Tab-separated table of C-alpha atoms in Angstrom:
chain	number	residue	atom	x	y	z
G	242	UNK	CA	31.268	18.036	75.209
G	243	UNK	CA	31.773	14.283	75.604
G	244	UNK	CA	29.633	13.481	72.981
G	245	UNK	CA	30.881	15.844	70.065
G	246	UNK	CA	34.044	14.460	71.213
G	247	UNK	CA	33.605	10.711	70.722
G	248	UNK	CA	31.786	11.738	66.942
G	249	UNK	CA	35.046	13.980	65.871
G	250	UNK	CA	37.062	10.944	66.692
G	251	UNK	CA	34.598	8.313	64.927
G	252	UNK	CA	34.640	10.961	61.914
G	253	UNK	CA	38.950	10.977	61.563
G	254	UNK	CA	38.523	7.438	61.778
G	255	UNK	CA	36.981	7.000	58.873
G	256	UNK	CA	38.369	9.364	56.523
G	257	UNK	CA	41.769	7.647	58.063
G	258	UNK	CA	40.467	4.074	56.721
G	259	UNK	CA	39.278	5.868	52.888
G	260	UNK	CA	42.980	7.072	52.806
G	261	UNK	CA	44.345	3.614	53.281
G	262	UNK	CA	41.735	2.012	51.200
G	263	UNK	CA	42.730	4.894	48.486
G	264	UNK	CA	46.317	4.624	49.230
G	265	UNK	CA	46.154	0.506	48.562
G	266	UNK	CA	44.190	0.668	45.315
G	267	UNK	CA	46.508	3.548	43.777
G	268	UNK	CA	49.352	1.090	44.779
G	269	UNK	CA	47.942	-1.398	42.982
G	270	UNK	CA	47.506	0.366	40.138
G	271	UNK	CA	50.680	1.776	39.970
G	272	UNK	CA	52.349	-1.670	40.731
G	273	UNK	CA	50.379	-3.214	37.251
G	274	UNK	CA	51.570	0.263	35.354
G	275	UNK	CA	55.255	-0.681	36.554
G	276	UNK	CA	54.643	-4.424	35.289
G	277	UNK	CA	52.616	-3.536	32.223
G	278	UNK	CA	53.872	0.238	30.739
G	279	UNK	CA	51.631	-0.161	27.841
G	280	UNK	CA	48.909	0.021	29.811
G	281	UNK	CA	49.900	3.357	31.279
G	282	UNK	CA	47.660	4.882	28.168
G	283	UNK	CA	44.261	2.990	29.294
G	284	UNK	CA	41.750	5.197	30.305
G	285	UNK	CA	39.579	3.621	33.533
G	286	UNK	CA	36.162	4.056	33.812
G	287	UNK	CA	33.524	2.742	36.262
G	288	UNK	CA	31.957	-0.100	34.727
G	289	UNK	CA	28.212	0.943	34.355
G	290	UNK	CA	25.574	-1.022	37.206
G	291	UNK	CA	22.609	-2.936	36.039
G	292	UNK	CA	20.743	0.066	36.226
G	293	UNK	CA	22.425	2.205	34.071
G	294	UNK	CA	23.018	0.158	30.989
G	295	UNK	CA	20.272	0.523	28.757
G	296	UNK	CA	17.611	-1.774	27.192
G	297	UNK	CA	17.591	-2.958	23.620
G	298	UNK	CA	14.515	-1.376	22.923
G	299	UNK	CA	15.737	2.197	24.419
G	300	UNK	CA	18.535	2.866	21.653
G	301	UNK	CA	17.208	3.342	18.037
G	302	UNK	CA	17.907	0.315	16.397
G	303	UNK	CA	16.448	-1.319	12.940
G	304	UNK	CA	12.965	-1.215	13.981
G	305	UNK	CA	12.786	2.219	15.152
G	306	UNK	CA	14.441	3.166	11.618
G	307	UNK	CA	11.606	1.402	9.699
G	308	UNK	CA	8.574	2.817	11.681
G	309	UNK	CA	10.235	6.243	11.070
G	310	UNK	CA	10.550	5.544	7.045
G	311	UNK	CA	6.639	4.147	7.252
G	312	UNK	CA	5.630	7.448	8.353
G	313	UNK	CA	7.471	9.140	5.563
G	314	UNK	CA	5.426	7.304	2.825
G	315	UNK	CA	2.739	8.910	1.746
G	316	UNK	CA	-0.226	6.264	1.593
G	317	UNK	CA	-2.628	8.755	-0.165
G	318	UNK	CA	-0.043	9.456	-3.129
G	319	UNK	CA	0.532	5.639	-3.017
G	320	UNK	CA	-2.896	4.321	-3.127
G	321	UNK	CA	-3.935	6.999	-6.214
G	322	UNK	CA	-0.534	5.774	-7.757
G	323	UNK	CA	-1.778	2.458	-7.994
G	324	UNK	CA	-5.581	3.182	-8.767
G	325	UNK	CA	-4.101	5.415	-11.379
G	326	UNK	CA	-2.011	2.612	-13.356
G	327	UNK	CA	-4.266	0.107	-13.164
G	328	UNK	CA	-7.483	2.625	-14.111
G	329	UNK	CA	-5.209	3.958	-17.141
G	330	UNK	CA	-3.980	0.282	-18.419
G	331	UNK	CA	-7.383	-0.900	-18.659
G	332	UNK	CA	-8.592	1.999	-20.172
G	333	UNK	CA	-5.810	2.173	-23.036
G	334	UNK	CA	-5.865	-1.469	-23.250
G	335	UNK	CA	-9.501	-2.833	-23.230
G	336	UNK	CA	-10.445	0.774	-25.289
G	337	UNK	CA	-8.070	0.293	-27.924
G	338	UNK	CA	-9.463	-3.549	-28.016
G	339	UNK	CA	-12.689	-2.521	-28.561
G	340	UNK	CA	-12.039	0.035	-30.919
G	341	UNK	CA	-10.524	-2.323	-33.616
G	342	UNK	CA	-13.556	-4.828	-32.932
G	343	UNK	CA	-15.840	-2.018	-33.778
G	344	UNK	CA	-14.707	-1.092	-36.924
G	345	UNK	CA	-14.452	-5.002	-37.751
G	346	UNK	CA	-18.246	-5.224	-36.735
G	347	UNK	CA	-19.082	-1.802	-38.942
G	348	UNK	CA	-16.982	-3.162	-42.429
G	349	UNK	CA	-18.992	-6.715	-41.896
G	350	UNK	CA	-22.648	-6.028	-41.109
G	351	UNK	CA	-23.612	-2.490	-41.411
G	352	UNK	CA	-21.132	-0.955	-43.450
G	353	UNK	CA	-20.119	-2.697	-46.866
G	354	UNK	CA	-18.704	0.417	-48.708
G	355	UNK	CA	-15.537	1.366	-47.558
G	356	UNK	CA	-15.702	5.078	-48.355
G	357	UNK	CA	-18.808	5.292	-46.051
G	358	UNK	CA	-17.047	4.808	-43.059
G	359	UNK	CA	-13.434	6.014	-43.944
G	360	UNK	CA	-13.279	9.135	-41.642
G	361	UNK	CA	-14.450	6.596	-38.855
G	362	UNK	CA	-11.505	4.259	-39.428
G	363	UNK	CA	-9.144	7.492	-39.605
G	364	UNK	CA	-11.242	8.832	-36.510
G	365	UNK	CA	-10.451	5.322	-34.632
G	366	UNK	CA	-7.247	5.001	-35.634
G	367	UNK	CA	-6.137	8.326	-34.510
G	368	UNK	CA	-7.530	7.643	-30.891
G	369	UNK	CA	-5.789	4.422	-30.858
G	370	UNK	CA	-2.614	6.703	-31.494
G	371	UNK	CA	-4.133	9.194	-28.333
G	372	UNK	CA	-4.295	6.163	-26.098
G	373	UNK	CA	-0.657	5.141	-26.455
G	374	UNK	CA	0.229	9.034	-25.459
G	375	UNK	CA	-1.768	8.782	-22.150
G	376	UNK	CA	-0.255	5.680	-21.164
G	377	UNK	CA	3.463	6.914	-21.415
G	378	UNK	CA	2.274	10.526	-20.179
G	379	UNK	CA	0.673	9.126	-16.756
G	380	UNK	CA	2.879	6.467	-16.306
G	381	UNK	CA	5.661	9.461	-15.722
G	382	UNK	CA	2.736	11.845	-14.643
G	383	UNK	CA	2.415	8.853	-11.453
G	384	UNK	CA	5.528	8.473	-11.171
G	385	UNK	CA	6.615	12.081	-10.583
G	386	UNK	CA	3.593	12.723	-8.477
G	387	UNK	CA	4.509	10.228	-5.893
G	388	UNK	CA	7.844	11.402	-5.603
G	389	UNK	CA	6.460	14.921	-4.926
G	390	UNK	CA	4.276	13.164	-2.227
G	391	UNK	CA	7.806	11.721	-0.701
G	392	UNK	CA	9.253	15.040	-0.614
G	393	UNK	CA	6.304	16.846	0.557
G	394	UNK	CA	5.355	14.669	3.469
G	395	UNK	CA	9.248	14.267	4.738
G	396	UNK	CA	8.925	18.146	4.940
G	397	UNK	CA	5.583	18.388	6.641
G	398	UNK	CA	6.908	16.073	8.756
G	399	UNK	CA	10.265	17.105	9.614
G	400	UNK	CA	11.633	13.933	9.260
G	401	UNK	CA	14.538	14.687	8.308
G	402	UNK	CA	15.817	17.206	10.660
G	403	UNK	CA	14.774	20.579	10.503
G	404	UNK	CA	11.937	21.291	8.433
G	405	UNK	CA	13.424	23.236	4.986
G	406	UNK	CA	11.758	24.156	1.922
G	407	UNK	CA	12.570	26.447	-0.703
G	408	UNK	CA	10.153	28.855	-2.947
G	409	UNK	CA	10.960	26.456	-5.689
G	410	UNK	CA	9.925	23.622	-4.067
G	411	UNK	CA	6.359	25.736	-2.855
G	412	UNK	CA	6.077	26.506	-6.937
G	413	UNK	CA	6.381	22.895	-8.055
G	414	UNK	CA	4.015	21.541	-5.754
G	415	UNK	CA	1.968	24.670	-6.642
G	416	UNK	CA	2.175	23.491	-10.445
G	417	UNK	CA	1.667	19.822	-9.856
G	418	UNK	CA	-1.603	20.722	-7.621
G	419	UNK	CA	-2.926	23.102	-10.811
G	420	UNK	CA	-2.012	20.453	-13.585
G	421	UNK	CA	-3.672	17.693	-11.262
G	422	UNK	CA	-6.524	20.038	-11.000
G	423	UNK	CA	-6.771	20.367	-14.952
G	424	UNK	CA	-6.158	16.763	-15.810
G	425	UNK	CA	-9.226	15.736	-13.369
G	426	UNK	CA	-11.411	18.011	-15.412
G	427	UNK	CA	-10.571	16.134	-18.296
G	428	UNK	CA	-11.044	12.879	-16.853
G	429	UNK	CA	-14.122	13.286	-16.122
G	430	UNK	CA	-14.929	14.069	-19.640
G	431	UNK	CA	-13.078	11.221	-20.941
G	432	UNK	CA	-14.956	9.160	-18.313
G	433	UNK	CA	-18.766	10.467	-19.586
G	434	UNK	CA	-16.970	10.026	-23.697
G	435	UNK	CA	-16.654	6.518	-22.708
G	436	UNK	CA	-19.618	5.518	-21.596
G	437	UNK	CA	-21.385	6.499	-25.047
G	438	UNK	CA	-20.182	3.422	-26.601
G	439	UNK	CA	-21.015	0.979	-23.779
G	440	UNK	CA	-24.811	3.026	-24.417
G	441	UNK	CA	-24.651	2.029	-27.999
G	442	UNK	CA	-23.729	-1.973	-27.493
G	443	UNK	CA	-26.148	-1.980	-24.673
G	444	UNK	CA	-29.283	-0.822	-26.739
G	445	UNK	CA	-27.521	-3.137	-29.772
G	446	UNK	CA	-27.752	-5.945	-26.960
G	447	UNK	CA	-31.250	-5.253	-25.633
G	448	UNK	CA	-32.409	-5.402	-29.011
G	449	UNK	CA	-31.020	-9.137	-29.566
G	450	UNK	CA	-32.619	-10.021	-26.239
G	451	UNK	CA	-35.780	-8.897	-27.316
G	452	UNK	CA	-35.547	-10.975	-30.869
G	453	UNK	CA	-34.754	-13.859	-28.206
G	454	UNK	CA	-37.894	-13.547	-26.052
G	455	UNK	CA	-40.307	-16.448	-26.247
G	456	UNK	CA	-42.894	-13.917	-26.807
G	457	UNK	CA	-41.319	-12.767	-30.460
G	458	UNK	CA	-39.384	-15.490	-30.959
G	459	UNK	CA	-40.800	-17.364	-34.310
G	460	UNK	CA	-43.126	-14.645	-34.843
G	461	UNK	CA	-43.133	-12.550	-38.482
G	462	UNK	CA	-42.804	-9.566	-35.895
G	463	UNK	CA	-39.091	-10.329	-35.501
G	464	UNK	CA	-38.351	-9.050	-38.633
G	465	UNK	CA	-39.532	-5.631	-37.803
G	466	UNK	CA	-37.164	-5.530	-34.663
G	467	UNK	CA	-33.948	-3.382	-36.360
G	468	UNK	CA	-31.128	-1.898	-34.816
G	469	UNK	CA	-30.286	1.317	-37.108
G	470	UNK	CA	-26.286	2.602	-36.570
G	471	UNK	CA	-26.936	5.479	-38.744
G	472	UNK	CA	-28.730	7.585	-36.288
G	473	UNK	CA	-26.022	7.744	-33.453
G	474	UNK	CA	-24.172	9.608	-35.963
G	475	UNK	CA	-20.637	7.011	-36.533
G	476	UNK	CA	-21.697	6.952	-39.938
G	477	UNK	CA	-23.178	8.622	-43.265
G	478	UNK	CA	-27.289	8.429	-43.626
G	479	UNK	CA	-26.337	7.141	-47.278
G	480	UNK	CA	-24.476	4.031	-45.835
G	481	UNK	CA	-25.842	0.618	-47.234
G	482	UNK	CA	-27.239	-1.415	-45.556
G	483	UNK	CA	-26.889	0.966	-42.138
G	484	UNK	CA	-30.074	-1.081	-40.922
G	485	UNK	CA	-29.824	-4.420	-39.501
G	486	UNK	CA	-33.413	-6.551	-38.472
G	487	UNK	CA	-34.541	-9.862	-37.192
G	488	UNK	CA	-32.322	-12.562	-38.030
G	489	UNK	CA	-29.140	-10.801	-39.246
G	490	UNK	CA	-29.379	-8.944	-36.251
G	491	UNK	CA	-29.339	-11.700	-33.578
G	492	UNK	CA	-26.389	-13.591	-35.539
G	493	UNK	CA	-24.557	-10.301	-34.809
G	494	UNK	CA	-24.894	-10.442	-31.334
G	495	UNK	CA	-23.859	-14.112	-30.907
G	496	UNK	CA	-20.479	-12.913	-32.856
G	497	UNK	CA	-16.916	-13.149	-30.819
G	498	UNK	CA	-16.148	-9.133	-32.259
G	499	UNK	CA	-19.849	-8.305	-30.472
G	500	UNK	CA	-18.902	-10.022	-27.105
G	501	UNK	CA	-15.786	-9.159	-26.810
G	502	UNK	CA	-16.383	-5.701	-27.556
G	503	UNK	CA	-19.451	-4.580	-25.392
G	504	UNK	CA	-17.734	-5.898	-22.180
G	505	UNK	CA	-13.951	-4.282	-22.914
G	506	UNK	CA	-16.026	-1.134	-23.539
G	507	UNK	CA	-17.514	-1.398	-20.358
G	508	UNK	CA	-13.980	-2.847	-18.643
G	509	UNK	CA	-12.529	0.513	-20.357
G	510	UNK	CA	-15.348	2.998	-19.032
G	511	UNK	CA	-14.781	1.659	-15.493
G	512	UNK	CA	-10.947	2.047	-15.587
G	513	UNK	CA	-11.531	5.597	-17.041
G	514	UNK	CA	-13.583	6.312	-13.415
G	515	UNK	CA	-10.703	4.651	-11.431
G	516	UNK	CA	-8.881	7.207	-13.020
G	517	UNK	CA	-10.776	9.706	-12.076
G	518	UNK	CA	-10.978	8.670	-8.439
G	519	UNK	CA	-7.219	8.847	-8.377
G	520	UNK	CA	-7.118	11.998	-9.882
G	521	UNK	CA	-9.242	13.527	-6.984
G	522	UNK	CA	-6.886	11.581	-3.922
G	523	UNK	CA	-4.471	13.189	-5.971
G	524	UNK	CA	-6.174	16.367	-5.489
G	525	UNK	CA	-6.313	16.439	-2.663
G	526	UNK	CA	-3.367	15.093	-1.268
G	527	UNK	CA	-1.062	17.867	-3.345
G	528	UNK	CA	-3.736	20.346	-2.139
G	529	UNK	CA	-2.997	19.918	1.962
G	530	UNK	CA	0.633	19.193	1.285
G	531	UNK	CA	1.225	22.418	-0.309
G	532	UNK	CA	-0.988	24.432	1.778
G	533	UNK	CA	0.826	22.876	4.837
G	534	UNK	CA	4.363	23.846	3.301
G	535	UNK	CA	3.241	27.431	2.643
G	536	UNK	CA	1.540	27.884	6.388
G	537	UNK	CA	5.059	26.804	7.339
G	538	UNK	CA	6.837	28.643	5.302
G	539	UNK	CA	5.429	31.666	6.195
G	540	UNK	CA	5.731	30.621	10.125
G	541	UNK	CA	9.594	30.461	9.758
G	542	UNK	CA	9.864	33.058	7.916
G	543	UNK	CA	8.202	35.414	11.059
G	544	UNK	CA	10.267	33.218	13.487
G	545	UNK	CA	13.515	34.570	11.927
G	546	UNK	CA	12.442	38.504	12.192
């Protein structure tokens, strides 16, 4: 009993002391409200230990706000964005180049009758025409894509809050992925339509080189070496002289119009397959972005019933 005793009395004791230690500091405090009444309106609060404030890399700050826009950008749409521009300006711009240095090497050397090779100058000038439209369309065409590849990828994901999509939204993304679809298919036969003049200069240049071979160079064989333009079908079978040999036909290939033409034709036939290769990350891209959105779609749609 002794014991218990001597513990009840230490216990008293010491809720006797928190009362005094209580009483003092409410004392204090209400002798600095009596001394300062405007401070009878502060609020007091225990000033946070070491422990609990927290670090600067715990609260979202500057750098946590530009990781989380990084993962927002789509890098596919990007990357075909760029491929796209630059594999459509050198297209339109080396091809429409090269066009008006053909028709300048036709009316010179194989071509001297300007009604032979009217409906090619029409024909040339009319694709010069067709090459300003596909610059303006896919410089809007890129443009719009990638901003469809910023919406879709916020929504996949959810960066934004919670993840919201509309049928509208599933129906332009749904259009975009068809018209991307289309326009690769065409590419590709742009691409193969531009390689058939780089064929032409390239059997045009093969030819010179063989006039400039030490074994037929100064020989009365050189004269029989002729490049005919009349058989690829650019223009008539009557067209004088249509033929070029020997001689004549190396001075042509030594022309500026000859050099600068064969390699713009070939700088225009390999922006044509950039294009192409955009086209498909395009593709593909749209493709899992839309079938993403309709999967979830369809996933919140079963979560509300």
């Amino acid at each position: 009993m002794k014991p218990a005793m001597e513990t009840a009395a230490e216990e008293n004791t010491e809720q006797s002391q928190e009362r005094k230690v209580n009483s003092k500091a409410e004392m204090e405090i209400g002798r600095y409200h009596w001394m300062y009444p405007g401070s009878k309106n502060h609020q007091y609060r225990p000033v946070p230990t070491l422990g609990d404030r927290a670090g600067p890399l715990s609260s979202p700050g500057c750098f946590e706000c530009c990781i989380k826009c990084l993962g927002g950008v789509p890098y596919a749409s990007l990357v075909a964005t760029i491929l796209c521009f630059s594999g459509v300006a050198l297209f339109c711009g080396c091809g429409h180049v090269a066009l008006a240095g053909t028709v300048a090497i036709l009316e010179q050397h194989f071509s001297t009758n300007t009604s032979d090779h009217a409906l090619l100058s029409e024909v040339i000038q009319l694709m010069q025409y067709v090459i300003y439209g596909i610059a303006s369309f896919f410089f809007l065409y890129g443009i719009i894509l990638l901003a469809e590849g910023f919406y879709t990828t916020s929504a996949v994901k959810e960066l934004h809050g919670e993840f919201k999509t509309t049928a509208c939204g599933r129906c332009i993304s749904g259009m975009f992925v068809f018209l991307t679809y289309v326009l690769g298919v065409a590419w590709l036969g742009v691409f193969g339509f531009s390689a058939v003049p780089v064929f032409m200069f390239y059997n045009i240049w093969s030819t010179c080189e063989v006039i400039k071979s030490p074994q037929t160079n100064g020989t009365s064989g050189v004269e029989q070496i002729c490049v005919d333009v009349r058989q690829y079908g650019i223009i008539p079978w009557n067209a004088f002289p249509g033929k070029i040999c020997g001689s004549a036909l190396e001075n042509i290939c030594n022309t500026n119009e000859f050099y600068m033409s064969y390699h713009l034709f070939i700088v225009a036939c390999a922006g044509a397959g950039a294009t192409v290769i955009a086209l498909l990350i395009y593709m593909m891209a749209t493709t899992y972005n839309y079938a993403v959105l309709k999967f979830k779609s369809r996933e919140d749609c079963c979560t509300k019933f």
